[in-house]
């Protein structure tokens, strides 16, 4: 039986749930259907509707923004060596590219660093910090990671480096001793949910203003749109405006890498939309980190050479095809391994033949099939790297925090997270996660909802 047949056979039924009250139609000069669609998006007043249609991207309240801008401005004016440590997904890669291009243009020497998914795992690590210090970095900026990196930030500070964190992941009880932690989740009153690329954009916009640097000509917005769509940031308010303007910029982009990527994906630039980003461009960018090294996608985005861009885009297209087949094989293996455990409130499965680059995709398939929080890991020689995907009713990062003493490192969002752990800890991790899920999910209706 193929994986698709297994999934189709056991996929749970869904209950319908309205996103909002469809009768709360805002007054305005638009067709009834548009009014109902606005209501389903929670837009219930005429002023809210006008704001929705004419969305701008005002600067949200960002903790430590002034500290970050002041330190970056000094680094640019004095030509310091700035290390930028990103993540290996689209959000992390585009964030790293944004910082690299802009800080370089403003006078800094920038060392971009994207970790290897298999050998380094998610998040800042001490070996990378040591390496960047040895290369002369005096300022370390993390992009799309770092909020939980207490020990690694301490290592950087012991080297005499200043550390700045630009991130949007869940904030732990203990924060790193960084110079600035620009993370909207630190503000309990903030409703802003930008991607890491969005945060980098806002910081760089403030930096441009502080340094009297020319306004962005659209190059930043191209990357921010990729970041926002691929990280599934909610398409409201500032995010919607950034994506709208970013799509317009992509349609007329002069960036060789984006043009080459759209060519291999058979996307007409004039018709590029969020679907094209989410299902064609994004997977090819992600394929670099999943199947090879994220640096390949970074090099594509910042390339100024047409020939180089075409070569890299062709390689990413090949890696994406390879990723599709590897995912099908891995899901089939995971289904076999989990067959006797599907009654548990939480699923956790691992094997040396489950590639670390696609365990998150496999976890997503398990959630889709069983509607249970799912952890999938590649078992390494000494350590294992896991990705988790969750359901609406279960905070997966909260679950990880409940047994944080067992991890080498961990981090993530409410719905998606990951960890690295010593192999000898895996049985206890599984036992404690299942017990936590049993307690948190007791008595809940776990029929998946279809929002309409």
Coordinates of C-alpha atoms in Angstrom, one line a residue:
X1 CA 0.0 0.0 0.0
X2 CA 1.4 3.4 -0.9
X3 CA 1.6 6.3 1.5
X4 CA -1.1 8.2 -0.3
X5 CA -3.5 5.2 0.0
X6 CA -2.7 4.8 3.7
X7 CA -3.3 8.5 4.4
X8 CA -6.5 8.5 2.4
X9 CA -7.8 5.5 4.3
X10 CA -7.4 6.9 7.8
X11 CA -7.7 10.7 7.3
X12 CA -10.1 11.9 10.0
X13 CA -13.4 13.6 9.2
X14 CA -13.5 17.4 9.7
X15 CA -16.0 19.7 11.3
X16 CA -16.8 23.0 9.7
X17 CA -16.0 26.2 11.6
X18 CA -16.7 29.7 10.5
X19 CA -13.7 32.0 10.7
X20 CA -16.1 34.9 11.8
X21 CA -19.7 35.9 11.7
X22 CA -20.6 36.1 8.0
X23 CA -23.6 38.3 8.8
X24 CA -21.5 41.1 10.2
X25 CA -21.0 42.7 6.8
X26 CA -19.3 46.1 6.9
X27 CA -21.1 49.0 5.3
X28 CA -19.6 50.1 2.0
X29 CA -19.9 50.5 -1.7
X30 CA -19.0 46.9 -2.7
X31 CA -20.9 43.8 -3.9
X32 CA -22.6 41.6 -1.3
X33 CA -20.1 38.8 -1.9
X34 CA -17.2 41.1 -1.1
X35 CA -18.9 42.2 2.0
X36 CA -19.4 38.6 3.2
X37 CA -15.8 37.7 2.4
X38 CA -14.7 40.7 4.4
X39 CA -16.9 39.6 7.3
X40 CA -15.4 36.1 7.2
X41 CA -12.0 37.7 7.6
X42 CA -13.1 39.4 10.7
X43 CA -13.5 42.8 9.0
X44 CA -16.7 44.2 10.4
X45 CA -16.6 48.0 10.1
X46 CA -16.3 50.4 7.1
X47 CA -13.1 51.9 8.5
X48 CA -11.6 48.4 9.0
X49 CA -12.5 47.5 5.4
X50 CA -10.9 50.7 4.1
X51 CA -7.8 49.8 6.1
X52 CA -7.9 46.3 4.7
X53 CA -8.0 47.4 1.1
X54 CA -5.5 50.2 1.5
X55 CA -3.2 48.4 3.9
X56 CA 0.1 50.0 4.7
X57 CA 3.0 48.5 6.6
X58 CA 3.5 50.9 9.5
X59 CA 6.3 50.2 11.9
X60 CA 5.0 47.9 14.6
X61 CA 6.2 48.3 18.2
X62 CA 9.4 46.3 18.3
X63 CA 11.3 46.0 21.6
X64 CA 14.9 47.2 21.5
X65 CA 14.5 48.7 18.0
X66 CA 16.4 51.9 18.9
X67 CA 19.3 49.9 20.5
X68 CA 19.5 47.7 17.4
X69 CA 19.5 50.6 15.0
X70 CA 22.1 52.6 17.0
X71 CA 24.5 49.6 17.2
X72 CA 24.1 48.7 13.5
X73 CA 24.6 52.3 12.5
X74 CA 27.9 52.4 14.4
X75 CA 29.0 49.1 12.8
X76 CA 28.3 50.5 9.3
X77 CA 30.0 53.8 9.9
X78 CA 33.1 52.2 11.4
X79 CA 33.3 49.4 8.8
X80 CA 33.0 46.7 11.4
X81 CA 32.9 43.0 10.6
X82 CA 29.3 41.9 11.3
X83 CA 28.4 38.2 11.4
X84 CA 24.8 37.3 10.4
X85 CA 23.6 33.9 11.6
X86 CA 20.4 32.8 9.9
X87 CA 18.2 29.7 9.7
X88 CA 18.1 27.2 6.9
X89 CA 14.5 27.8 5.8
X90 CA 13.1 30.4 3.4
X91 CA 12.5 32.9 6.3
X92 CA 16.0 32.5 7.6
X93 CA 17.7 32.6 4.2
X94 CA 15.8 35.7 3.0
X95 CA 16.5 37.4 6.4
X96 CA 20.2 36.7 6.0
X97 CA 20.2 38.0 2.5
X98 CA 18.3 41.2 3.5
X99 CA 20.9 41.9 6.2
X100 CA 23.9 41.0 4.0
X101 CA 22.9 43.2 1.1
X102 CA 21.8 46.2 3.2
X103 CA 24.6 46.3 5.8
X104 CA 27.2 45.7 3.1
X105 CA 25.8 48.7 1.1
X106 CA 25.9 50.9 4.2
X107 CA 29.6 50.2 4.9
X108 CA 29.9 47.0 7.1
X109 CA 31.9 43.9 6.2
X110 CA 29.3 41.1 6.5
X111 CA 29.9 37.4 7.2
X112 CA 26.7 35.5 6.3
X113 CA 26.4 32.1 8.1
X114 CA 23.7 29.6 7.5
X115 CA 24.0 26.3 9.5
X116 CA 24.0 22.9 8.0
X117 CA 20.7 21.2 8.9
X118 CA 22.2 17.7 9.4
X119 CA 25.5 18.5 11.2
X120 CA 24.5 21.6 13.1
X121 CA 20.7 21.5 13.5
X122 CA 18.5 24.5 14.3
X123 CA 19.7 27.6 16.0
X124 CA 22.9 29.3 17.1
X125 CA 25.7 27.0 18.2
X126 CA 29.0 27.5 20.0
X127 CA 31.1 26.1 17.2
X128 CA 29.7 28.7 14.8
X129 CA 30.2 31.5 17.3
X130 CA 33.8 30.5 17.8
X131 CA 34.4 30.4 14.0
X132 CA 32.8 33.8 13.4
X133 CA 34.9 35.3 16.2
X134 CA 38.0 33.9 14.7
X135 CA 37.1 35.6 11.4
X136 CA 37.1 38.9 13.2
X137 CA 33.4 39.6 13.8
X138 CA 32.7 42.2 16.5
X139 CA 28.9 42.1 16.2
X140 CA 26.8 39.0 15.8
X141 CA 23.3 39.4 14.5
X142 CA 20.9 36.4 14.5
X143 CA 18.0 36.2 12.0
X144 CA 15.0 33.9 12.6
X145 CA 16.7 32.3 15.6
X146 CA 18.5 33.2 18.9
X147 CA 15.7 34.0 21.3
X148 CA 16.4 30.8 23.3
X149 CA 20.2 30.8 22.8
X150 CA 21.3 31.7 26.3
X151 CA 24.5 29.7 26.3
X152 CA 25.6 30.6 22.8
X153 CA 25.1 34.3 23.4
X154 CA 27.1 34.0 26.6
X155 CA 29.9 32.4 24.5
X156 CA 29.8 35.3 22.0
X157 CA 29.9 37.9 24.8
X158 CA 32.9 36.1 26.4
X159 CA 34.7 36.6 23.0
X160 CA 33.9 40.3 23.3
X161 CA 31.3 40.3 20.6
X162 CA 28.0 42.3 20.9
X163 CA 25.0 40.2 20.1
X164 CA 21.7 41.3 18.5
X165 CA 18.7 39.0 18.0
X166 CA 16.1 39.6 15.3
X167 CA 13.6 36.9 15.8
X168 CA 9.9 36.0 16.1
X169 CA 9.9 32.7 17.9
X170 CA 8.3 32.0 21.2
X171 CA 9.9 33.8 24.1
X172 CA 11.2 31.5 26.9
X173 CA 11.3 32.5 30.6
X174 CA 15.0 33.1 30.5
X175 CA 16.3 35.4 27.7
X176 CA 19.9 35.6 26.4
X177 CA 22.0 38.5 27.7
X178 CA 22.1 40.1 24.2
X179 CA 22.5 43.8 23.5
X180 CA 19.2 43.9 21.7
X181 CA 16.4 41.3 21.3
X182 CA 14.1 42.6 18.6
X183 CA 11.2 40.1 18.9
X184 CA 7.5 41.3 18.9
X185 CA 6.5 38.4 21.1
X186 CA 8.4 40.1 24.0
X187 CA 5.6 42.7 24.0
X188 CA 2.4 41.2 25.5
X189 CA 0.3 44.0 24.1
X190 CA 1.5 43.6 20.5
X191 CA -0.7 41.9 18.0
X192 CA 2.0 42.1 15.2
X193 CA 3.1 38.8 13.8
X194 CA 5.7 39.5 11.2
X195 CA 8.1 36.9 9.8
X196 CA 11.7 37.2 10.7
X197 CA 12.2 38.8 7.2
X198 CA 9.5 41.3 8.1
X199 CA 11.4 42.2 11.3
X200 CA 14.6 42.6 9.4
X201 CA 12.8 44.8 7.0
X202 CA 11.5 47.1 9.7
X203 CA 14.9 47.3 11.4
X204 CA 16.6 48.1 8.1
X205 CA 14.1 50.7 7.2
X206 CA 14.8 52.4 10.5
X207 CA 18.5 52.1 9.9
X208 CA 18.2 53.6 6.5
X209 CA 16.4 56.6 7.9
X210 CA 18.9 57.0 10.8
X211 CA 21.8 57.0 8.3
X212 CA 20.1 59.1 5.6
X213 CA 20.4 56.2 3.2
X214 CA 18.2 56.1 0.1
X215 CA 14.8 54.4 0.4
X216 CA 14.4 50.8 -0.7
X217 CA 13.7 50.5 -4.4
X218 CA 11.8 47.3 -4.0
X219 CA 14.7 44.8 -3.6
X220 CA 14.0 44.4 0.1
X221 CA 10.3 43.9 -0.5
X222 CA 10.9 41.0 -2.9
X223 CA 12.6 39.0 -0.2
X224 CA 10.1 40.1 2.5
X225 CA 7.2 38.7 0.4
X226 CA 9.0 35.4 0.1
X227 CA 9.7 35.3 3.8
X228 CA 6.2 36.2 4.9
X229 CA 4.3 33.8 2.6
X230 CA 6.6 30.8 3.1
X231 CA 6.6 31.2 6.9
X232 CA 2.8 31.3 6.9
X233 CA 2.6 34.6 8.6
X234 CA -1.1 35.8 8.9
X235 CA -2.0 37.8 5.9
X236 CA -3.4 40.8 7.7
X237 CA -2.4 44.4 8.4
X238 CA 1.3 45.0 7.9
X239 CA 2.0 41.5 6.6
X240 CA -0.6 41.9 3.8
X241 CA 0.8 45.2 2.8
X242 CA 4.4 43.9 2.6
X243 CA 3.3 40.9 0.5
X244 CA 1.1 43.1 -1.8
X245 CA 4.0 45.5 -2.4
X246 CA 6.5 42.6 -2.6
X247 CA 4.5 40.8 -5.3
X248 CA 4.5 44.0 -7.4
X249 CA 8.3 44.2 -6.9
X250 CA 8.8 40.6 -7.9
X251 CA 6.8 41.1 -11.1
X252 CA 9.4 43.6 -12.3
X253 CA 12.4 42.3 -10.4
X254 CA 16.0 42.8 -11.7
X255 CA 17.3 40.2 -9.3
X256 CA 18.9 37.5 -11.5
X257 CA 18.3 34.8 -8.9
X258 CA 14.5 35.4 -8.7
X259 CA 14.2 35.7 -12.5
X260 CA 16.1 32.4 -12.9
X261 CA 14.0 30.7 -10.2
X262 CA 10.7 31.8 -11.8
X263 CA 12.0 30.5 -15.1
X264 CA 12.7 26.9 -13.9
X265 CA 9.4 26.9 -12.0
X266 CA 7.6 28.1 -15.1
X267 CA 6.1 31.1 -13.3
X268 CA 5.2 34.2 -15.3
X269 CA 6.6 37.2 -13.3
X270 CA 3.7 39.3 -14.3
X271 CA 1.3 36.8 -12.7
X272 CA 3.3 35.9 -9.6
X273 CA 1.0 35.5 -6.5
X274 CA 1.1 34.0 -3.1
X275 CA 0.3 30.6 -4.5
X276 CA 3.3 30.8 -6.8
X277 CA 5.5 31.7 -3.9
X278 CA 4.1 29.1 -1.5
X279 CA 4.0 26.1 -3.9
X280 CA 6.6 26.8 -6.5
X281 CA 9.3 29.3 -5.5
X282 CA 9.4 28.5 -1.7
X283 CA 9.8 24.8 -2.0
X284 CA 12.8 25.2 -4.4
X285 CA 14.5 27.6 -2.0
X286 CA 13.8 25.3 0.9
X287 CA 15.2 22.4 -1.1
X288 CA 18.7 23.8 -0.6
X289 CA 18.6 23.4 3.2
X290 CA 16.7 20.2 3.1
X291 CA 18.8 18.3 0.6
X292 CA 22.2 20.1 0.4
X293 CA 23.0 23.4 2.1
X294 CA 21.0 26.6 2.6
X295 CA 24.0 28.6 1.4
X296 CA 23.1 27.5 -2.2
X297 CA 19.7 29.4 -2.0
X298 CA 21.4 32.4 -0.3
X299 CA 23.9 32.6 -3.2
X300 CA 21.0 32.5 -5.7
X301 CA 19.2 35.4 -4.0
X302 CA 22.2 37.7 -3.8
X303 CA 23.8 36.7 -7.1
X304 CA 24.4 39.5 -9.6
X305 CA 25.5 37.2 -12.4
X306 CA 22.9 35.8 -14.8
X307 CA 24.8 32.7 -15.7
X308 CA 25.5 31.8 -12.1
X309 CA 21.9 32.4 -11.2
X310 CA 20.6 30.1 -13.9
X311 CA 23.0 27.3 -12.8
X312 CA 22.0 27.6 -9.1
X313 CA 18.3 27.7 -10.0
X314 CA 18.6 24.6 -12.1
X315 CA 20.3 22.8 -9.2
X316 CA 17.6 23.9 -6.8
X317 CA 15.0 22.6 -9.2
X318 CA 16.8 19.2 -9.3
X319 CA 17.0 19.2 -5.5
X320 CA 13.3 19.9 -5.2
X321 CA 12.5 16.9 -7.4
X322 CA 14.8 14.8 -5.2
X323 CA 13.0 16.2 -2.1
X324 CA 9.6 15.1 -3.4
X325 CA 10.7 11.5 -3.9
X326 CA 12.5 11.4 -0.6
X327 CA 9.4 12.7 1.2
X328 CA 7.2 10.0 -0.3
X329 CA 9.6 7.3 0.8
X330 CA 10.1 8.8 4.3
X331 CA 6.3 9.1 4.9
X332 CA 5.8 5.5 3.9
X333 CA 8.6 4.4 6.3
X334 CA 7.1 6.6 9.1
X335 CA 3.7 5.1 8.6
X336 CA 5.1 1.6 9.0
X337 CA 7.0 2.6 12.2
X338 CA 4.1 4.3 13.8
X339 CA 1.5 1.7 12.9
X340 CA 1.1 0.2 16.4
X341 CA 1.2 3.6 18.2
X342 CA -1.5 5.6 16.6
X343 CA -3.8 5.5 19.6
X344 CA -1.3 7.6 21.6
X345 CA -2.2 11.3 22.1
X346 CA 1.1 12.3 20.5
X347 CA 3.2 10.6 17.9
X348 CA 6.9 10.4 17.9
X349 CA 8.9 8.4 15.4
X350 CA 12.5 8.2 14.3
X351 CA 14.9 6.2 12.2
X352 CA 18.4 6.7 10.7
X353 CA 16.8 6.5 7.2
X354 CA 14.5 9.5 7.8
X355 CA 16.5 12.4 6.4
X356 CA 16.8 15.4 8.8
X357 CA 16.0 17.7 5.9
X358 CA 12.5 16.4 5.5
X359 CA 11.4 15.3 8.9
X360 CA 9.3 18.4 9.3
X361 CA 7.4 17.5 6.0
X362 CA 6.9 14.0 7.4
X363 CA 5.6 15.3 10.7
X364 CA 3.1 17.5 8.7
X365 CA 1.9 14.5 6.9
X366 CA 1.4 12.6 10.1
X367 CA -0.6 15.5 11.5
X368 CA -2.7 15.6 8.4
X369 CA -3.4 11.8 8.6
X370 CA -3.9 11.4 12.3
X371 CA -4.6 14.9 13.7
X372 CA -2.2 14.5 16.5
X373 CA 0.9 16.4 17.5
X374 CA 3.7 14.6 15.7
X375 CA 7.5 14.5 16.2
X376 CA 9.8 13.0 13.6
X377 CA 13.5 12.7 13.9
X378 CA 16.6 11.4 12.1
X379 CA 18.6 9.2 14.5
X380 CA 22.2 10.1 14.2
X381 CA 25.3 8.3 15.6
X382 CA 25.2 10.2 18.9
X383 CA 22.5 12.8 18.5
X384 CA 19.1 13.0 16.8
X385 CA 17.5 16.1 15.1
X386 CA 13.7 16.3 15.3
X387 CA 11.0 18.5 13.9
X388 CA 7.5 18.8 15.3
X389 CA 4.2 19.9 13.9
X390 CA 1.1 20.4 16.0
X391 CA -2.7 20.8 16.0
X392 CA -4.6 23.9 17.0
X393 CA -5.4 22.6 20.5
X394 CA -1.7 21.8 21.5
X395 CA 1.2 24.2 22.0
X396 CA 4.1 22.2 20.8
X397 CA 6.8 24.6 22.1
X398 CA 5.1 24.5 25.5
X399 CA 5.5 20.7 25.4
X400 CA 9.2 21.0 24.6
X401 CA 9.6 23.5 27.4
X402 CA 8.1 20.9 29.8
X403 CA 11.1 18.6 29.2
X404 CA 13.8 21.2 28.2
X405 CA 16.3 19.6 30.6
X406 CA 16.6 16.7 28.1
X407 CA 17.6 18.7 25.0
X408 CA 20.8 19.9 23.6
X409 CA 18.8 22.8 22.1
X410 CA 15.2 23.4 21.1
X411 CA 12.9 26.2 19.8
X412 CA 10.0 27.1 17.7
X413 CA 6.4 28.3 17.5
X414 CA 3.1 27.1 18.9
X415 CA 2.4 25.0 15.8
X416 CA 5.9 24.0 14.7
X417 CA 9.2 23.4 16.6
X418 CA 12.3 21.3 16.7
X419 CA 15.0 19.9 19.0
X420 CA 18.3 18.2 19.0
X421 CA 18.9 15.6 21.7
X422 CA 21.4 12.9 22.7
X423 CA 20.1 9.5 21.6
X424 CA 20.1 8.1 25.2
X425 CA 17.5 10.8 26.1
X426 CA 15.0 9.8 23.4
X427 CA 13.0 7.2 25.3
X428 CA 12.4 9.6 28.2
X429 CA 11.6 12.5 25.9
X430 CA 9.0 10.3 24.2
X431 CA 7.5 9.2 27.5
X432 CA 7.3 12.7 28.9
X433 CA 5.9 14.3 25.8
X434 CA 3.1 11.6 25.5
X435 CA 2.3 12.2 29.2
X436 CA 2.2 15.9 28.7
X437 CA -0.1 15.6 25.7
X438 CA -2.4 13.2 27.5
X439 CA -2.8 15.8 30.3
X440 CA -3.2 18.8 28.0
X441 CA -5.6 17.2 25.5
X442 CA -7.8 15.3 28.0
X443 CA -11.5 15.9 27.4
X444 CA -11.0 18.0 24.2
X445 CA -12.8 17.5 20.9
X446 CA -10.0 16.6 18.6
X447 CA -12.0 16.5 15.4
X448 CA -10.0 18.6 13.0
X449 CA -11.8 21.8 11.9
X450 CA -12.2 23.1 8.3
X451 CA -12.3 26.9 8.5
X452 CA -14.7 28.4 6.0

